[in-house]
One Martini backbone bead per residue (centre of mass of N, CA, C, O) as a GRO file, in nm:
protein
  389
    1UNK     BB    1  -0.778   8.824   6.654
    2UNK     BB    2  -0.845   9.129   6.455
    3UNK     BB    3  -1.059   9.172   6.217
    4UNK     BB    4  -0.916   8.900   6.098
    5UNK     BB    5  -0.637   8.966   6.218
    6UNK     BB    6  -0.330   8.914   6.294
    7UNK     BB    7  -0.074   8.997   6.493
    8UNK     BB    8   0.130   9.030   6.261
    9UNK     BB    9  -0.042   9.214   6.077
   10UNK     BB   10  -0.076   9.443   6.288
   11UNK     BB   11   0.229   9.503   6.312
   12UNK     BB   12   0.274   9.590   6.023
   13UNK     BB   13   0.071   9.819   6.020
   14UNK     BB   14   0.201   9.982   6.253
   15UNK     BB   15   0.477  10.024   6.126
   16UNK     BB   16   0.381  10.171   5.868
   17UNK     BB   17   0.228  10.400   6.010
   18UNK     BB   18   0.461  10.523   6.173
   19UNK     BB   19   0.639  10.587   5.937
   20UNK     BB   20   0.443  10.759   5.763
   21UNK     BB   21   0.382  10.980   5.979
   22UNK     BB   22   0.685  11.064   6.028
   23UNK     BB   23   0.808  11.072   5.716
   24UNK     BB   24   0.577  11.147   5.492
   25UNK     BB   25   0.374  11.367   5.579
   26UNK     BB   26   0.574  11.621   5.608
   27UNK     BB   27   0.662  11.584   5.274
   28UNK     BB   28   0.430  11.551   5.064
   29UNK     BB   29   0.365  11.842   4.973
   30UNK     BB   30   0.650  11.928   4.881
   31UNK     BB   31   0.699  11.697   4.678
   32UNK     BB   32   0.466  11.769   4.494
   33UNK     BB   33   0.554  12.063   4.419
   34UNK     BB   34   0.874  11.960   4.341
   35UNK     BB   35   0.910  11.674   4.227
   36UNK     BB   36   1.014  11.486   4.470
   37UNK     BB   37   1.198  11.226   4.523
   38UNK     BB   38   1.175  10.961   4.782
   39UNK     BB   39   1.469  10.848   4.858
   40UNK     BB   40   1.498  10.847   5.173
   41UNK     BB   41   1.238  10.683   5.226
   42UNK     BB   42   1.313  10.429   5.061
   43UNK     BB   43   1.552  10.351   5.231
   44UNK     BB   44   1.387  10.301   5.491
   45UNK     BB   45   1.195  10.090   5.367
   46UNK     BB   46   1.416   9.885   5.314
   47UNK     BB   47   1.500   9.849   5.616
   48UNK     BB   48   1.190   9.755   5.692
   49UNK     BB   49   1.087   9.561   5.437
   50UNK     BB   50   0.886   9.715   5.215
   51UNK     BB   51   1.056   9.608   4.932
   52UNK     BB   52   1.021   9.268   5.024
   53UNK     BB   53   0.753   9.127   5.131
   54UNK     BB   54   0.709   8.879   4.896
   55UNK     BB   55   0.993   8.775   4.956
   56UNK     BB   56   1.195   8.547   5.024
   57UNK     BB   57   1.452   8.507   5.248
   58UNK     BB   58   1.665   8.384   5.044
   59UNK     BB   59   1.620   8.688   4.882
   60UNK     BB   60   1.588   8.921   5.121
   61UNK     BB   61   1.311   8.893   5.236
   62UNK     BB   62   0.995   8.866   5.437
   63UNK     BB   63   0.767   8.656   5.374
   64UNK     BB   64   0.488   8.776   5.328
   65UNK     BB   65   0.171   8.838   5.307
   66UNK     BB   66  -0.075   8.998   5.128
   67UNK     BB   67  -0.221   9.133   5.361
   68UNK     BB   68   0.022   9.283   5.476
   69UNK     BB   69   0.085   9.438   5.219
   70UNK     BB   70  -0.186   9.587   5.199
   71UNK     BB   71  -0.169   9.736   5.468
   72UNK     BB   72   0.095   9.887   5.410
   73UNK     BB   73   0.009  10.032   5.152
   74UNK     BB   74  -0.219  10.201   5.279
   75UNK     BB   75  -0.035  10.360   5.475
   76UNK     BB   76   0.144  10.492   5.263
   77UNK     BB   77  -0.093  10.626   5.097
   78UNK     BB   78  -0.208  10.803   5.321
   79UNK     BB   79   0.056  10.986   5.300
   80UNK     BB   80   0.176  10.877   4.993
   81UNK     BB   81   0.099  10.791   4.674
   82UNK     BB   82   0.370  10.802   4.523
   83UNK     BB   83   0.523  10.603   4.705
   84UNK     BB   84   0.320  10.369   4.668
   85UNK     BB   85   0.360  10.334   4.365
   86UNK     BB   86   0.655  10.251   4.376
   87UNK     BB   87   0.609  10.007   4.562
   88UNK     BB   88   0.416   9.846   4.378
   89UNK     BB   89   0.598   9.803   4.133
   90UNK     BB   90   0.835   9.675   4.282
   91UNK     BB   91   0.691   9.449   4.440
   92UNK     BB   92   0.468   9.320   4.258
   93UNK     BB   93   0.613   9.312   3.967
   94UNK     BB   94   0.926   9.291   3.984
   95UNK     BB   95   0.978   9.088   4.207
   96UNK     BB   96   0.771   8.881   4.103
   97UNK     BB   97   0.896   8.826   3.821
   98UNK     BB   98   1.174   8.730   3.920
   99UNK     BB   99   1.070   8.499   4.097
  100UNK     BB  100   0.920   8.340   3.860
  101UNK     BB  101   1.154   8.383   3.600
  102UNK     BB  102   1.420   8.376   3.724
  103UNK     BB  103   1.724   8.306   3.760
  104UNK     BB  104   1.950   8.249   3.993
  105UNK     BB  105   2.141   8.469   3.897
  106UNK     BB  106   1.928   8.698   3.879
  107UNK     BB  107   1.840   8.689   4.174
  108UNK     BB  108   2.115   8.754   4.302
  109UNK     BB  109   2.173   9.022   4.139
  110UNK     BB  110   1.864   9.160   4.183
  111UNK     BB  111   1.656   9.062   4.399
  112UNK     BB  112   1.812   9.093   4.661
  113UNK     BB  113   1.856   9.408   4.649
  114UNK     BB  114   1.558   9.479   4.606
  115UNK     BB  115   1.444   9.357   4.877
  116UNK     BB  116   1.642   9.568   5.041
  117UNK     BB  117   1.638   9.854   4.882
  118UNK     BB  118   1.900   9.935   4.704
  119UNK     BB  119   1.689   9.935   4.462
  120UNK     BB  120   1.481  10.037   4.195
  121UNK     BB  121   1.212   9.904   4.007
  122UNK     BB  122   1.072   9.871   3.670
  123UNK     BB  123   0.800   9.883   3.426
  124UNK     BB  124   0.804   9.818   3.054
  125UNK     BB  125   0.518   9.841   2.833
  126UNK     BB  126   0.422  10.097   2.745
  127UNK     BB  127   0.314  10.297   2.462
  128UNK     BB  128   0.213  10.537   2.251
  129UNK     BB  129   0.030  10.283   2.092
  130UNK     BB  130   0.044  10.103   2.380
  131UNK     BB  131  -0.164   9.987   2.635
  132UNK     BB  132  -0.402   9.777   2.685
  133UNK     BB  133  -0.273   9.667   2.407
  134UNK     BB  134   0.001   9.483   2.452
  135UNK     BB  135   0.027   9.314   2.175
  136UNK     BB  136   0.090   9.601   2.003
  137UNK     BB  137   0.369   9.629   2.036
  138UNK     BB  138   0.695   9.768   1.878
  139UNK     BB  139   0.917   9.675   2.031
  140UNK     BB  140   1.239   9.543   1.960
  141UNK     BB  141   1.424   9.212   1.953
  142UNK     BB  142   1.749   9.129   1.839
  143UNK     BB  143   1.954   8.862   1.779
  144UNK     BB  144   2.324   8.888   1.839
  145UNK     BB  145   2.431   8.637   1.968
  146UNK     BB  146   2.491   8.762   2.304
  147UNK     BB  147   2.271   8.976   2.189
  148UNK     BB  148   2.029   9.228   2.228
  149UNK     BB  149   1.840   9.446   2.010
  150UNK     BB  150   1.688   9.746   2.103
  151UNK     BB  151   1.377   9.901   1.967
  152UNK     BB  152   1.220  10.194   2.104
  153UNK     BB  153   0.922  10.311   2.294
  154UNK     BB  154   0.841  10.416   2.618
  155UNK     BB  155   0.547  10.485   2.827
  156UNK     BB  156   0.462  10.566   3.146
  157UNK     BB  157   0.724  10.533   3.337
  158UNK     BB  158   0.783  10.440   3.639
  159UNK     BB  159   1.096  10.553   3.720
  160UNK     BB  160   1.260  10.633   3.455
  161UNK     BB  161   1.491  10.836   3.612
  162UNK     BB  162   1.554  10.633   3.889
  163UNK     BB  163   1.580  10.358   3.810
  164UNK     BB  164   1.806  10.053   3.794
  165UNK     BB  165   1.562   9.873   3.673
  166UNK     BB  166   1.416   9.700   3.383
  167UNK     BB  167   1.118   9.562   3.260
  168UNK     BB  168   1.119   9.470   2.919
  169UNK     BB  169   0.900   9.478   2.643
  170UNK     BB  170   0.950   9.272   2.344
  171UNK     BB  171   0.985   9.181   2.006
  172UNK     BB  172   1.111   8.872   1.865
  173UNK     BB  173   0.821   8.813   1.703
  174UNK     BB  174   0.625   9.010   1.503
  175UNK     BB  175   0.427   8.755   1.388
  176UNK     BB  176   0.319   8.630   1.695
  177UNK     BB  177   0.221   8.831   1.871
  178UNK     BB  178   0.209   8.756   2.204
  179UNK     BB  179   0.419   8.513   2.141
  180UNK     BB  180   0.657   8.741   2.054
  181UNK     BB  181   0.710   8.816   2.352
  182UNK     BB  182   0.968   8.962   2.557
  183UNK     BB  183   1.182   8.970   2.847
  184UNK     BB  184   1.389   9.231   3.005
  185UNK     BB  185   1.694   9.323   3.163
  186UNK     BB  186   1.742   9.674   3.221
  187UNK     BB  187   1.994   9.910   3.225
  188UNK     BB  188   2.092  10.245   3.210
  189UNK     BB  189   2.407  10.158   3.125
  190UNK     BB  190   2.318  10.066   2.859
  191UNK     BB  191   2.367  10.066   2.542
  192UNK     BB  192   2.104  10.274   2.402
  193UNK     BB  193   2.004  10.414   2.661
  194UNK     BB  194   1.722  10.640   2.733
  195UNK     BB  195   1.573  10.932   2.856
  196UNK     BB  196   1.298  11.100   2.825
  197UNK     BB  197   1.038  11.258   2.896
  198UNK     BB  198   0.894  11.446   3.152
  199UNK     BB  199   0.610  11.436   3.316
  200UNK     BB  200   0.338  11.668   3.377
  201UNK     BB  201   0.144  11.599   3.633
  202UNK     BB  202  -0.136  11.605   3.825
  203UNK     BB  203  -0.026  11.357   3.998
  204UNK     BB  204   0.203  11.195   4.165
  205UNK     BB  205   0.480  11.391   4.151
  206UNK     BB  206   0.706  11.219   4.315
  207UNK     BB  207   0.659  11.039   4.065
  208UNK     BB  208   0.825  10.948   3.798
  209UNK     BB  209   0.741  11.003   3.442
  210UNK     BB  210   0.855  10.835   3.141
  211UNK     BB  211   1.048  10.788   2.884
  212UNK     BB  212   1.188  10.519   2.683
  213UNK     BB  213   1.492  10.474   2.492
  214UNK     BB  214   1.572  10.252   2.211
  215UNK     BB  215   1.903  10.257   2.049
  216UNK     BB  216   2.052   9.993   2.004
  217UNK     BB  217   2.017   9.822   2.259
  218UNK     BB  218   2.240   9.643   2.469
  219UNK     BB  219   2.150   9.305   2.564
  220UNK     BB  220   2.218   9.051   2.731
  221UNK     BB  221   2.109   8.728   2.698
  222UNK     BB  222   2.109   8.680   3.024
  223UNK     BB  223   1.857   8.915   3.035
  224UNK     BB  224   1.650   8.718   2.994
  225UNK     BB  225   1.312   8.679   3.096
  226UNK     BB  226   1.291   8.390   3.056
  227UNK     BB  227   1.160   8.309   2.763
  228UNK     BB  228   1.106   8.315   2.457
  229UNK     BB  229   0.768   8.434   2.443
  230UNK     BB  230   0.709   8.511   2.775
  231UNK     BB  231   0.632   8.813   2.819
  232UNK     BB  232   0.323   8.804   2.849
  233UNK     BB  233   0.331   8.616   3.092
  234UNK     BB  234   0.486   8.803   3.275
  235UNK     BB  235   0.281   9.036   3.270
  236UNK     BB  236   0.022   8.868   3.363
  237UNK     BB  237   0.131   8.743   3.639
  238UNK     BB  238   0.123   9.044   3.792
  239UNK     BB  239  -0.172   9.154   3.800
  240UNK     BB  240  -0.290   9.072   4.072
  241UNK     BB  241  -0.079   9.213   4.245
  242UNK     BB  242  -0.108   9.498   4.120
  243UNK     BB  243  -0.415   9.534   4.183
  244UNK     BB  244  -0.391   9.506   4.486
  245UNK     BB  245  -0.198   9.741   4.525
  246UNK     BB  246  -0.384   9.971   4.407
  247UNK     BB  247  -0.625   9.912   4.589
  248UNK     BB  248  -0.473   9.974   4.852
  249UNK     BB  249  -0.403  10.261   4.781
  250UNK     BB  250  -0.698  10.358   4.755
  251UNK     BB  251  -0.776  10.311   5.049
  252UNK     BB  252  -0.574  10.505   5.178
  253UNK     BB  253  -0.673  10.759   5.027
  254UNK     BB  254  -0.971  10.747   5.117
  255UNK     BB  255  -0.917  10.762   5.422
  256UNK     BB  256  -0.776  11.035   5.420
  257UNK     BB  257  -1.017  11.196   5.308
  258UNK     BB  258  -1.216  11.129   5.528
  259UNK     BB  259  -1.052  11.241   5.770
  260UNK     BB  260  -1.035  11.531   5.661
  261UNK     BB  261  -1.343  11.582   5.650
  262UNK     BB  262  -1.408  11.539   5.948
  263UNK     BB  263  -1.216  11.747   6.072
  264UNK     BB  264  -1.325  11.995   5.920
  265UNK     BB  265  -1.633  11.974   6.002
  266UNK     BB  266  -1.562  12.030   6.313
  267UNK     BB  267  -1.413  12.323   6.263
  268UNK     BB  268  -1.641  12.433   6.086
  269UNK     BB  269  -1.824  12.737   6.116
  270UNK     BB  270  -2.184  12.766   6.062
  271UNK     BB  271  -2.455  12.909   6.185
  272UNK     BB  272  -2.330  12.843   6.491
  273UNK     BB  273  -2.204  12.564   6.370
  274UNK     BB  274  -2.087  12.284   6.290
  275UNK     BB  275  -2.110  12.120   5.987
  276UNK     BB  276  -2.136  11.829   6.127
  277UNK     BB  277  -2.451  11.887   6.207
  278UNK     BB  278  -2.535  11.838   5.924
  279UNK     BB  279  -2.720  11.609   5.764
  280UNK     BB  280  -2.608  11.620   5.475
  281UNK     BB  281  -2.312  11.574   5.561
  282UNK     BB  282  -2.348  11.310   5.722
  283UNK     BB  283  -2.430  11.147   5.471
  284UNK     BB  284  -2.170  11.179   5.321
  285UNK     BB  285  -1.993  11.038   5.532
  286UNK     BB  286  -2.142  10.769   5.527
  287UNK     BB  287  -2.082  10.703   5.230
  288UNK     BB  288  -1.775  10.718   5.247
  289UNK     BB  289  -1.729  10.502   5.467
  290UNK     BB  290  -1.865  10.272   5.311
  291UNK     BB  291  -1.682  10.280   5.065
  292UNK     BB  292  -1.414  10.221   5.208
  293UNK     BB  293  -1.497   9.952   5.344
  294UNK     BB  294  -1.571   9.795   5.091
  295UNK     BB  295  -1.292   9.812   4.962
  296UNK     BB  296  -1.134   9.675   5.189
  297UNK     BB  297  -1.280   9.398   5.171
  298UNK     BB  298  -1.204   9.335   4.878
  299UNK     BB  299  -0.897   9.337   4.924
  300UNK     BB  300  -0.880   9.124   5.152
  301UNK     BB  301  -1.010   8.898   4.991
  302UNK     BB  302  -0.802   8.881   4.763
  303UNK     BB  303  -0.555   8.838   4.947
  304UNK     BB  304  -0.653   8.579   5.094
  305UNK     BB  305  -0.688   8.409   4.840
  306UNK     BB  306  -0.394   8.416   4.755
  307UNK     BB  307  -0.280   8.293   5.024
  308UNK     BB  308  -0.443   8.013   4.960
  309UNK     BB  309  -0.390   7.956   4.641
  310UNK     BB  310  -0.608   8.103   4.487
  311UNK     BB  311  -0.788   8.221   4.253
  312UNK     BB  312  -0.796   8.609   4.198
  313UNK     BB  313  -0.878   8.771   3.942
  314UNK     BB  314  -1.162   8.874   4.002
  315UNK     BB  315  -1.104   9.000   4.286
  316UNK     BB  316  -0.880   9.195   4.196
  317UNK     BB  317  -1.054   9.353   3.990
  318UNK     BB  318  -1.275   9.439   4.184
  319UNK     BB  319  -1.093   9.594   4.377
  320UNK     BB  320  -0.975   9.792   4.173
  321UNK     BB  321  -1.234   9.911   4.065
  322UNK     BB  322  -1.372  10.005   4.330
  323UNK     BB  323  -1.137  10.155   4.474
  324UNK     BB  324  -1.070  10.365   4.250
  325UNK     BB  325  -1.355  10.487   4.236
  326UNK     BB  326  -1.377  10.558   4.532
  327UNK     BB  327  -1.141  10.760   4.551
  328UNK     BB  328  -1.281  10.964   4.362
  329UNK     BB  329  -1.538  11.010   4.525
  330UNK     BB  330  -1.419  11.081   4.809
  331UNK     BB  331  -1.235  11.317   4.728
  332UNK     BB  332  -1.465  11.485   4.610
  333UNK     BB  333  -1.629  11.509   4.874
  334UNK     BB  334  -1.405  11.629   5.050
  335UNK     BB  335  -1.377  11.887   4.885
  336UNK     BB  336  -1.670  11.982   4.916
  337UNK     BB  337  -1.658  12.014   5.228
  338UNK     BB  338  -1.425  12.240   5.205
  339UNK     BB  339  -1.477  12.398   4.969
  340UNK     BB  340  -1.274  12.649   4.879
  341UNK     BB  341  -1.030  12.523   5.032
  342UNK     BB  342  -1.014  12.258   4.850
  343UNK     BB  343  -0.905  12.442   4.592
  344UNK     BB  344  -0.650  12.455   4.757
  345UNK     BB  345  -0.309  12.412   4.886
  346UNK     BB  346  -0.370  12.435   5.200
  347UNK     BB  347  -0.500  12.152   5.161
  348UNK     BB  348  -0.459  11.807   5.118
  349UNK     BB  349  -0.716  11.738   4.943
  350UNK     BB  350  -0.611  11.841   4.671
  351UNK     BB  351  -0.397  11.617   4.636
  352UNK     BB  352  -0.582  11.372   4.664
  353UNK     BB  353  -0.755  11.434   4.416
  354UNK     BB  354  -0.520  11.412   4.210
  355UNK     BB  355  -0.408  11.129   4.291
  356UNK     BB  356  -0.677  10.963   4.223
  357UNK     BB  357  -0.728  10.984   3.910
  358UNK     BB  358  -0.523  10.745   3.807
  359UNK     BB  359  -0.649  10.478   3.935
  360UNK     BB  360  -0.847  10.419   3.672
  361UNK     BB  361  -0.588  10.369   3.470
  362UNK     BB  362  -0.377  10.222   3.604
  363UNK     BB  363  -0.346   9.885   3.607
  364UNK     BB  364  -0.596   9.906   3.459
  365UNK     BB  365  -0.875   9.997   3.365
  366UNK     BB  366  -1.202   9.992   3.438
  367UNK     BB  367  -1.277   9.861   3.167
  368UNK     BB  368  -1.084   9.621   3.189
  369UNK     BB  369  -1.195   9.507   3.453
  370UNK     BB  370  -1.477   9.441   3.334
  371UNK     BB  371  -1.379   9.238   3.130
  372UNK     BB  372  -1.256   9.042   3.332
  373UNK     BB  373  -1.500   8.991   3.512
  374UNK     BB  374  -1.695   8.894   3.293
  375UNK     BB  375  -1.520   8.658   3.197
  376UNK     BB  376  -1.529   8.506   3.470
  377UNK     BB  377  -1.839   8.488   3.508
  378UNK     BB  378  -1.892   8.361   3.205
  379UNK     BB  379  -1.661   8.158   3.121
  380UNK     BB  380  -1.481   8.209   2.859
  381UNK     BB  381  -1.239   8.006   2.881
  382UNK     BB  382  -1.410   7.749   2.889
  383UNK     BB  383  -1.538   7.786   2.611
  384UNK     BB  384  -1.274   7.779   2.446
  385UNK     BB  385  -1.187   7.493   2.530
  386UNK     BB  386  -1.435   7.346   2.411
  387UNK     BB  387  -1.394   7.438   2.115
  388UNK     BB  388  -1.091   7.313   2.091
  389UNK     BB  389  -1.181   6.998   2.169
   0.00000   0.00000   0.00000
């Protein structure tokens, strides 16, 4: 064991780091500027097992633990946050949801190739008027014989124009609140499916984000994921994994910004000496390093707790909250250390600063994380159970 990590976990970390430095780093800046989807890199990641890390071997995955997944995610994000975002949605939410709720036929048809990285999957929950309040979604699914007819629009969908499978949440019983939501496996080639506008985003621009439009979209009944009315359960079941994924991404991004700031401060000479000799700047670096390490420990704690089979909702939300806020603080400080150069695209820190901004928004905003954490600490669910008994 080194730093509490096993030999196997360190090997996974090393493999992911070597791949990211060789394949992702040289292309990250260009892909950001050109909105270029990292298709070739994702193919290689599939071959390395990075797109099915948490999937059992019987379904084509690597059967790795969450700590290993977190370490790999941080290494990918260190090099390219957009690629890491795609990896997180595919691994944490989509593979996980199929593994938990899919039929054997669905797993063989979709999960096995997904785990091998043969295609990328995405999750479609958010809508123009439904974000954090998932139960208020308005996309509907009406059953007609052996087919469900979907109507509605999804927004902010990662991989909307590139993914080959979507887990789509829609209401099968509009009057039943969150109990009336169901989940469906939808392919882009299904009749009535189309991709809407492509968002011109501030950051993570190599990852496409689009609307999805369902206009009497015909989905075979055997593509229902789980049972009717279990859609909300499907969505909620992947939250811990998803939040650990984005928290791990945040750690990688924060570490990259810290390293960029240290390297620049040693090379930039002002008043006859490197600015790294200035006490004020050294204190900034100390705060940044402490921030990154605290986030890393929160993420590893949540990951280890999940691996032990213990409930980790509070820990996952704490990790996501702190790490995402950390990434925003640290990239901001790194840009400040770069001075005017940090405000240009000449240095990678400008991209890191933009990439970090969305981390406190997607996969549950910081405010939602605080609601979850407070609810866990205050024992709100236990109180409700007592009242109902």
